[in-house]
PDB file of N, CA and C in Angstrom:
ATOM      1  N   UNK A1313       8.371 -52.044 -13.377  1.00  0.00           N
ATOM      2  CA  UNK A1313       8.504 -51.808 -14.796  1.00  0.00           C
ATOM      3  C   UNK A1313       7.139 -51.490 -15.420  1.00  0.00           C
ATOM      4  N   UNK A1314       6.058 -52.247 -15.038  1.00  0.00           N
ATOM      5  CA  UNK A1314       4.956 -51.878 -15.910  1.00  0.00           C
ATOM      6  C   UNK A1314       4.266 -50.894 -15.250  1.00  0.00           C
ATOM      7  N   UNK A1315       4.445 -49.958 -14.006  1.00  0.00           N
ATOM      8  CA  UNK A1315       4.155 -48.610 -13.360  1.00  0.00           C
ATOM      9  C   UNK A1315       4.868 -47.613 -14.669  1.00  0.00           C
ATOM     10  N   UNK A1316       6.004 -47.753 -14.975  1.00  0.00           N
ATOM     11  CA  UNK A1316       6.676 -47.070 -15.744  1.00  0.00           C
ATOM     12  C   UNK A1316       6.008 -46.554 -17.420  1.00  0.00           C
ATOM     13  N   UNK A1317       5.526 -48.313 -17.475  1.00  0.00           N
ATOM     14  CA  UNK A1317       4.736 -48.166 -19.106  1.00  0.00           C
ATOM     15  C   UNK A1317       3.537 -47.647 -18.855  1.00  0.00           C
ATOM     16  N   UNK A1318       3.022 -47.761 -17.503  1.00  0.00           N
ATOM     17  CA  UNK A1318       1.565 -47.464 -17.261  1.00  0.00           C
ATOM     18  C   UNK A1318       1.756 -45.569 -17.435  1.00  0.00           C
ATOM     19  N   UNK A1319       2.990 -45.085 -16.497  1.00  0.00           N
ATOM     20  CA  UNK A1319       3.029 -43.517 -16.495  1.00  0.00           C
ATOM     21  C   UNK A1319       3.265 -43.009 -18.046  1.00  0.00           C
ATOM     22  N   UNK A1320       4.283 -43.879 -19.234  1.00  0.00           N
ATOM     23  CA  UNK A1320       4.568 -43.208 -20.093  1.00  0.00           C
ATOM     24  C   UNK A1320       3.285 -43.124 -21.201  1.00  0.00           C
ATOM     25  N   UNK A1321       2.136 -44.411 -20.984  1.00  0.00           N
ATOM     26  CA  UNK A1321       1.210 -44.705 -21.784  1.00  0.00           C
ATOM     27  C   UNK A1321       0.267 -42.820 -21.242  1.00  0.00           C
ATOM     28  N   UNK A1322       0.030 -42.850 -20.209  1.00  0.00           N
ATOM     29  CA  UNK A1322      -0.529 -41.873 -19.802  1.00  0.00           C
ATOM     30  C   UNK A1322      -0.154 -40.391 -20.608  1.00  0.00           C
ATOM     31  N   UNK A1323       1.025 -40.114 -20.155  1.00  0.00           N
ATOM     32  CA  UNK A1323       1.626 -38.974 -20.731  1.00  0.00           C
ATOM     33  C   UNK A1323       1.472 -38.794 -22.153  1.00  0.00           C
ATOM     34  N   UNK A1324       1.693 -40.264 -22.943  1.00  0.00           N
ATOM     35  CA  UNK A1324       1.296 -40.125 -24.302  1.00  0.00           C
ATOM     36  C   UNK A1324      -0.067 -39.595 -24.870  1.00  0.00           C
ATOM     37  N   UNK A1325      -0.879 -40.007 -24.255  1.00  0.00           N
ATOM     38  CA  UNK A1325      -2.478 -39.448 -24.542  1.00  0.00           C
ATOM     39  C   UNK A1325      -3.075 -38.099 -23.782  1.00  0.00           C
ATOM     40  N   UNK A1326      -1.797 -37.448 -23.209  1.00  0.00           N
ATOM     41  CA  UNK A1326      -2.231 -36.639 -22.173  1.00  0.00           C
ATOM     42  C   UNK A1326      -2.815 -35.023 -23.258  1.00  0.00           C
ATOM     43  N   UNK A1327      -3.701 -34.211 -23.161  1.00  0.00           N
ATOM     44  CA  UNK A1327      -3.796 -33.614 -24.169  1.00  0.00           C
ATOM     45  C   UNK A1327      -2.092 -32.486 -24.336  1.00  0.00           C
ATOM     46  N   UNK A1328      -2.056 -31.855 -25.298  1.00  0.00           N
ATOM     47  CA  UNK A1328      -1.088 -30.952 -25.276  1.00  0.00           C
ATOM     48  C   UNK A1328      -1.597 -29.268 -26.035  1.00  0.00           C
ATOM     49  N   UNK A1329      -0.915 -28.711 -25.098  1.00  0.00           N
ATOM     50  CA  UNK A1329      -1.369 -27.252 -25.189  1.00  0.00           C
ATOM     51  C   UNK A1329      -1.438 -26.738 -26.256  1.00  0.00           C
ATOM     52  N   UNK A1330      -2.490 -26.043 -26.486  1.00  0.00           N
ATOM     53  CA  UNK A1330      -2.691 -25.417 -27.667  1.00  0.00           C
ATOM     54  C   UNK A1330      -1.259 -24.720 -27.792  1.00  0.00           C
ATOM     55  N   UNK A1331      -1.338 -24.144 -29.427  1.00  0.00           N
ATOM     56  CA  UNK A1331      -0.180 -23.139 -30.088  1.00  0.00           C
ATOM     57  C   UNK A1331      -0.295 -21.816 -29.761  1.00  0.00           C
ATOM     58  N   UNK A1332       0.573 -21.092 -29.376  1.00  0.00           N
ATOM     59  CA  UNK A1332       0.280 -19.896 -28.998  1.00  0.00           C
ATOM     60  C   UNK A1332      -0.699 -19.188 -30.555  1.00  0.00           C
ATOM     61  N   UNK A1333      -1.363 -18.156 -30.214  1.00  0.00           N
ATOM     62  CA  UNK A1333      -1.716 -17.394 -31.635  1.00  0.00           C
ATOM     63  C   UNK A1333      -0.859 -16.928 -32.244  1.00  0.00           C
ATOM     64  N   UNK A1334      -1.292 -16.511 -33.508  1.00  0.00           N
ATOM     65  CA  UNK A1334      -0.434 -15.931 -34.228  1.00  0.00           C
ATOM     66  C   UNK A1334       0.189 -14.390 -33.750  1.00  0.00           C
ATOM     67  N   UNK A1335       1.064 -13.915 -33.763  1.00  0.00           N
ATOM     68  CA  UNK A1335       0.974 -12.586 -33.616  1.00  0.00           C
ATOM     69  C   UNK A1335       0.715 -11.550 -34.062  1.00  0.00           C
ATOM     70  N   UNK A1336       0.330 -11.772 -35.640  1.00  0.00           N
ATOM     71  CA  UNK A1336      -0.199 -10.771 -36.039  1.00  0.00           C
ATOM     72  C   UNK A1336      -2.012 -10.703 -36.381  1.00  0.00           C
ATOM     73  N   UNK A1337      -2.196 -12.380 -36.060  1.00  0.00           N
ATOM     74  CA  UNK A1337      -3.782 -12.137 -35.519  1.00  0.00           C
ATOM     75  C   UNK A1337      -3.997 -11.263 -33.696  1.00  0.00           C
ATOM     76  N   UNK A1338      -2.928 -11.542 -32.753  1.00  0.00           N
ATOM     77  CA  UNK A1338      -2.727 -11.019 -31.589  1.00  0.00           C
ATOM     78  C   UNK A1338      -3.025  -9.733 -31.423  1.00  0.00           C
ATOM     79  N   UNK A1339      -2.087  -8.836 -32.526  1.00  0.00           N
ATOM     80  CA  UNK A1339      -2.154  -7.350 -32.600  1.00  0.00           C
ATOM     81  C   UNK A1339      -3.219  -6.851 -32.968  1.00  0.00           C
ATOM     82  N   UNK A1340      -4.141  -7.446 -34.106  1.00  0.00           N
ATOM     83  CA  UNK A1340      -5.234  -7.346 -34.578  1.00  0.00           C
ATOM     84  C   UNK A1340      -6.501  -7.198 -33.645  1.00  0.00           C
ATOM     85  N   UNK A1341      -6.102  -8.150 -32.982  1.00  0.00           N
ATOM     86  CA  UNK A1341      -7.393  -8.479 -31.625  1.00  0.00           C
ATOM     87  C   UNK A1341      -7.232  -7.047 -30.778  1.00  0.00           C
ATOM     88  N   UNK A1342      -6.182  -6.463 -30.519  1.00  0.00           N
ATOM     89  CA  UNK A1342      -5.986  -5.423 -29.871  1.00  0.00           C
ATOM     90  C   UNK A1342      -6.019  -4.185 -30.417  1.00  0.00           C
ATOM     91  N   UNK A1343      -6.390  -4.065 -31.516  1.00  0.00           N
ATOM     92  CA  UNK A1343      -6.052  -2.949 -32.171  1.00  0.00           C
ATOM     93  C   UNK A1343      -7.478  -2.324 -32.423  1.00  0.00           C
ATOM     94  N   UNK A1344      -8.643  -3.572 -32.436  1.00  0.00           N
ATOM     95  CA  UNK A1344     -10.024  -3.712 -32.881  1.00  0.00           C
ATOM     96  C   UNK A1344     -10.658  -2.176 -32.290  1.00  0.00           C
ATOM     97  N   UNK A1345     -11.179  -1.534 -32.791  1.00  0.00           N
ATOM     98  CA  UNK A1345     -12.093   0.001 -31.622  1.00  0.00           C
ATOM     99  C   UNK A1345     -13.092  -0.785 -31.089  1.00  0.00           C
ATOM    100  N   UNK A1346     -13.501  -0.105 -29.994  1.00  0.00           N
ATOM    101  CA  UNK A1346     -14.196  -0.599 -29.014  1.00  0.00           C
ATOM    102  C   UNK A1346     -15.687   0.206 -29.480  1.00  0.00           C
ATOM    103  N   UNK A1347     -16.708  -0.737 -28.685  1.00  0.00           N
ATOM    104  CA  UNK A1347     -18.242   0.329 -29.792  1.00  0.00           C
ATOM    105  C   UNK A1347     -18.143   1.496 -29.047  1.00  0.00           C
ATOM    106  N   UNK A1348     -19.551   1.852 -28.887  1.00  0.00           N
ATOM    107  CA  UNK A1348     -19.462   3.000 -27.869  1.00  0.00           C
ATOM    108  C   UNK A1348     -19.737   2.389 -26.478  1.00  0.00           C
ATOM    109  N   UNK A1349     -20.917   1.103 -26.473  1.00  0.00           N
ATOM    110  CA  UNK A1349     -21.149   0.396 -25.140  1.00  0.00           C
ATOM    111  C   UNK A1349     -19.801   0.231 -24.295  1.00  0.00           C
ATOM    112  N   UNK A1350     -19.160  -0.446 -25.535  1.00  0.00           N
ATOM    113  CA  UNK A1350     -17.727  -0.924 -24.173  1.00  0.00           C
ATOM    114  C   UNK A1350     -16.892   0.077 -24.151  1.00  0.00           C
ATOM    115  N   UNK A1351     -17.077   1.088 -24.686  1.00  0.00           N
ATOM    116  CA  UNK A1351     -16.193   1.890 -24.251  1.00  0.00           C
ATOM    117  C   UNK A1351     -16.912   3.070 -23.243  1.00  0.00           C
ATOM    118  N   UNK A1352     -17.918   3.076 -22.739  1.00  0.00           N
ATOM    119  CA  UNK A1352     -18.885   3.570 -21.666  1.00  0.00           C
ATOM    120  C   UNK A1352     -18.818   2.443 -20.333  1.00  0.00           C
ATOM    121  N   UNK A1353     -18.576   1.534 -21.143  1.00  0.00           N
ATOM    122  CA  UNK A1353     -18.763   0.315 -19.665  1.00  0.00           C
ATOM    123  C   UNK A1353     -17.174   0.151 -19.036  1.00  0.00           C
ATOM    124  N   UNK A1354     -15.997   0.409 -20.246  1.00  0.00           N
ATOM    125  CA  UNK A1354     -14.730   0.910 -19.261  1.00  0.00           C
ATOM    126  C   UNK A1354     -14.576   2.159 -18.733  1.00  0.00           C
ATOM    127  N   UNK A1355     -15.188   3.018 -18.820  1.00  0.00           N
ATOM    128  CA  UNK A1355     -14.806   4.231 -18.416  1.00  0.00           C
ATOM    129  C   UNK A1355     -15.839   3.932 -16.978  1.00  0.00           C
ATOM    130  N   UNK A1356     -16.968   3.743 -16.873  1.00  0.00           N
ATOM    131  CA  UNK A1356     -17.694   3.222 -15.781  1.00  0.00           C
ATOM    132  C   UNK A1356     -16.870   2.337 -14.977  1.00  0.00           C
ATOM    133  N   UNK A1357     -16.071   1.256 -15.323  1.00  0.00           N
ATOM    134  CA  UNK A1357     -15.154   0.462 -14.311  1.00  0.00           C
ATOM    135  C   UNK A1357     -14.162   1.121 -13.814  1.00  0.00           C
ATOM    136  N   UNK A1358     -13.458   1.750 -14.925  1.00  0.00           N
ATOM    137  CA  UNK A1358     -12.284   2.406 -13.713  1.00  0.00           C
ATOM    138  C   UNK A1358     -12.740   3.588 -13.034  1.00  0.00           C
ATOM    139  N   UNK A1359     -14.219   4.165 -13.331  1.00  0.00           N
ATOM    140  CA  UNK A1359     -14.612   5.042 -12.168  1.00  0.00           C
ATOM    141  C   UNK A1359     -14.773   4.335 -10.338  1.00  0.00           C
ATOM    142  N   UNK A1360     -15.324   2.953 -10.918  1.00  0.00           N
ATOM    143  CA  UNK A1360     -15.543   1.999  -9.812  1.00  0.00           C
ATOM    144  C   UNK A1360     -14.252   2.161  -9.047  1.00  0.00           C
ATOM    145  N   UNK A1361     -13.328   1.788  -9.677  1.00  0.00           N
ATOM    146  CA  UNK A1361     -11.902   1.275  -9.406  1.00  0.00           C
ATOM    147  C   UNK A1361     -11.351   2.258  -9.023  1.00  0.00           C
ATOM    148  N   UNK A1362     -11.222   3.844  -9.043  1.00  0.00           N
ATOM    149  CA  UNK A1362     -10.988   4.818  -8.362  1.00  0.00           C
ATOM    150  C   UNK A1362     -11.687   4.972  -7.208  1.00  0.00           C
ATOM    151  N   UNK A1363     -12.995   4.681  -7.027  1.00  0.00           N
ATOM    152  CA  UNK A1363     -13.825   4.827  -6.043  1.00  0.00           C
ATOM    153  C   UNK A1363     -13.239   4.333  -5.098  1.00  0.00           C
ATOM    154  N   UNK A1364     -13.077   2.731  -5.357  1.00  0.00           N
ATOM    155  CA  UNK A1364     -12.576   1.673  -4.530  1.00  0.00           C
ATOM    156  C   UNK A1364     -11.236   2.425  -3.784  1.00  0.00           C
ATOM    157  N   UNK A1365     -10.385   3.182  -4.554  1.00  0.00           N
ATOM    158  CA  UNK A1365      -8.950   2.958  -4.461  1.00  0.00           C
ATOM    159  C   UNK A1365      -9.074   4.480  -3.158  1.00  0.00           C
ATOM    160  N   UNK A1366      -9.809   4.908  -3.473  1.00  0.00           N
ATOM    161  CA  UNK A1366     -10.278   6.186  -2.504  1.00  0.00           C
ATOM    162  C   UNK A1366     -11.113   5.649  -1.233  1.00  0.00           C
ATOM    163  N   UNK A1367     -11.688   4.798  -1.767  1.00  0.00           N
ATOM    164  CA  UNK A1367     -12.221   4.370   0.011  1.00  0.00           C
ATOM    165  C   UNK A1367     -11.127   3.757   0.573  1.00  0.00           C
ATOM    166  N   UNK A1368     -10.894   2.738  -0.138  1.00  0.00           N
ATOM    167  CA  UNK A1368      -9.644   2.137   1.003  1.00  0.00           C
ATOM    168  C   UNK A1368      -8.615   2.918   1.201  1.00  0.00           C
ATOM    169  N   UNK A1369      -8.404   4.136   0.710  1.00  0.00           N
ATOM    170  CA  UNK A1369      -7.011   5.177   1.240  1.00  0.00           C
ATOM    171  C   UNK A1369      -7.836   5.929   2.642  1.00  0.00           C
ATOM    172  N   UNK A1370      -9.375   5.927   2.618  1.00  0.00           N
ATOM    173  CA  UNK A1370      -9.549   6.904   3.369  1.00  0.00           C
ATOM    174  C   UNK A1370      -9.440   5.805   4.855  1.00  0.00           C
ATOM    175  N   UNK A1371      -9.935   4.350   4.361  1.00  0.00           N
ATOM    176  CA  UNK A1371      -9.958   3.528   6.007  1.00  0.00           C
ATOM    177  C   UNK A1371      -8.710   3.677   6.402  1.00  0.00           C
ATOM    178  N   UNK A1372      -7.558   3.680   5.924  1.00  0.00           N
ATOM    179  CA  UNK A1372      -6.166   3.572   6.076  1.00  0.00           C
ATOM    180  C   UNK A1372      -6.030   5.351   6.466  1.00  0.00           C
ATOM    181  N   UNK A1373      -6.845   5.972   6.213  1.00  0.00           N
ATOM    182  CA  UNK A1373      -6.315   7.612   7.000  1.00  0.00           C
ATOM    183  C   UNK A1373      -6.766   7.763   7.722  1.00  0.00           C
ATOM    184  N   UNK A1374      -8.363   6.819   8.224  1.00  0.00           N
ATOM    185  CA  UNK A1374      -8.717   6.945   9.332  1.00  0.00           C
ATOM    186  C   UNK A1374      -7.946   6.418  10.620  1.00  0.00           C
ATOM    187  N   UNK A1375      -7.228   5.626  10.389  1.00  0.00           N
ATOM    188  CA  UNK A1375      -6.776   4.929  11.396  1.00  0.00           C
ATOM    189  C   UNK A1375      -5.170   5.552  12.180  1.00  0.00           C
ATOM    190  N   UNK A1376      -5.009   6.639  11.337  1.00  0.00           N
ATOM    191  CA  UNK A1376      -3.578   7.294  11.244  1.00  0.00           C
ATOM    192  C   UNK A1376      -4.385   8.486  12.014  1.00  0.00           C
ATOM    193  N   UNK A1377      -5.491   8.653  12.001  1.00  0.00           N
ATOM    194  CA  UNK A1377      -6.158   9.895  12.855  1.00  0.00           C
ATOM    195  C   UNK A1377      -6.651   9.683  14.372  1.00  0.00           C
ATOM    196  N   UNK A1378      -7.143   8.517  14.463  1.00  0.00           N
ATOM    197  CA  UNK A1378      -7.452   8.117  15.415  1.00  0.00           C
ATOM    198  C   UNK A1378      -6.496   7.977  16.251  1.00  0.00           C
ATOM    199  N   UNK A1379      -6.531   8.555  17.989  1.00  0.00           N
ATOM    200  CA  UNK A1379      -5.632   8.697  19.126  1.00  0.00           C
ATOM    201  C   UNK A1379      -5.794   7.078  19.450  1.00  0.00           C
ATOM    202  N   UNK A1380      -4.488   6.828  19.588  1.00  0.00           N
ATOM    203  CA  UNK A1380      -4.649   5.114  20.495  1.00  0.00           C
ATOM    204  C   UNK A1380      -4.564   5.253  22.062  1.00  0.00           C
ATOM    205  N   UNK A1381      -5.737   4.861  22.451  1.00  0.00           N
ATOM    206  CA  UNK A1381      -5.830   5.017  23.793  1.00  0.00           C
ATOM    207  C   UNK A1381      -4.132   4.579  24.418  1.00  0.00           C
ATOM    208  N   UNK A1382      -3.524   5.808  25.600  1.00  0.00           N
ATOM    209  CA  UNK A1382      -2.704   5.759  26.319  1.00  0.00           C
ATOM    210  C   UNK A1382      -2.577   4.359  26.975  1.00  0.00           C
ATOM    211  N   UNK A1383      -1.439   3.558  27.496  1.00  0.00           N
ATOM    212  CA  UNK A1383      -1.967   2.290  28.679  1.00  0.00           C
ATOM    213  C   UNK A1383      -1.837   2.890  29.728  1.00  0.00           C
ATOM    214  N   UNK A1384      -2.179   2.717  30.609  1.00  0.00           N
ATOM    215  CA  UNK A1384      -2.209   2.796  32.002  1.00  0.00           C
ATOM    216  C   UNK A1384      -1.012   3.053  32.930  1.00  0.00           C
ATOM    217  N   UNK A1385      -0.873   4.275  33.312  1.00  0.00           N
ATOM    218  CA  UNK A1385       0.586   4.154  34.051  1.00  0.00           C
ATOM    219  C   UNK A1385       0.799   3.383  35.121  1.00  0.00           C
ATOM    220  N   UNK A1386       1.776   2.848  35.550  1.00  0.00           N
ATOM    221  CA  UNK A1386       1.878   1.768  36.776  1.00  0.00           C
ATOM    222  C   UNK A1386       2.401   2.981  37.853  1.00  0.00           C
ATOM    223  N   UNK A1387       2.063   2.406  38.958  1.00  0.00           N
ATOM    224  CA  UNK A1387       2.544   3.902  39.642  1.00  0.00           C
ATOM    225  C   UNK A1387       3.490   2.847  40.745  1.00  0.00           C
ATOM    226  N   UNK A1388       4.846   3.751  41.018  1.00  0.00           N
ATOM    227  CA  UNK A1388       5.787   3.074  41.525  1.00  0.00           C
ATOM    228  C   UNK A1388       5.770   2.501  43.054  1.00  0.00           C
TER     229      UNK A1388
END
């Protein structure tokens, strides 16, 4: 019994999650223009992020090019 008061005492003081935002402060936050920095520093990331997305297509075409060595025939 007093495990029980000990868990509910707990839960009572446990913090509780903030309120979601408002949503029309939400839209606001998103709607904001970007300066010119951050909007030079995203166009710079998803250049990264294409880069990326092009190397790893090319390891994956390399490997579709490459002959896999034959095994060994057994001879009867």
């Amino acid at each position: 019994m007093g495990g029980l008061l000990l868990i509910a005492a707990l839960l009572a003081q446990s913090p509780q999650p903030a309120p979601p935002p408002d949503a029309t402060q939400a839209r606001a936050d998103r709607e904001k223009p970007l300066s010119q920095e951050d909007r030079e520093l995203v166009k710079e990331l998803a250049l990264l992020e294409q880069m990326e997305l092009v190397k790893n297509l090319d390891l994956f075409e390399a490997d579709k090019d490459e002959k896999r060595p034959e095994p060994p025939q057994r001879q009867p």
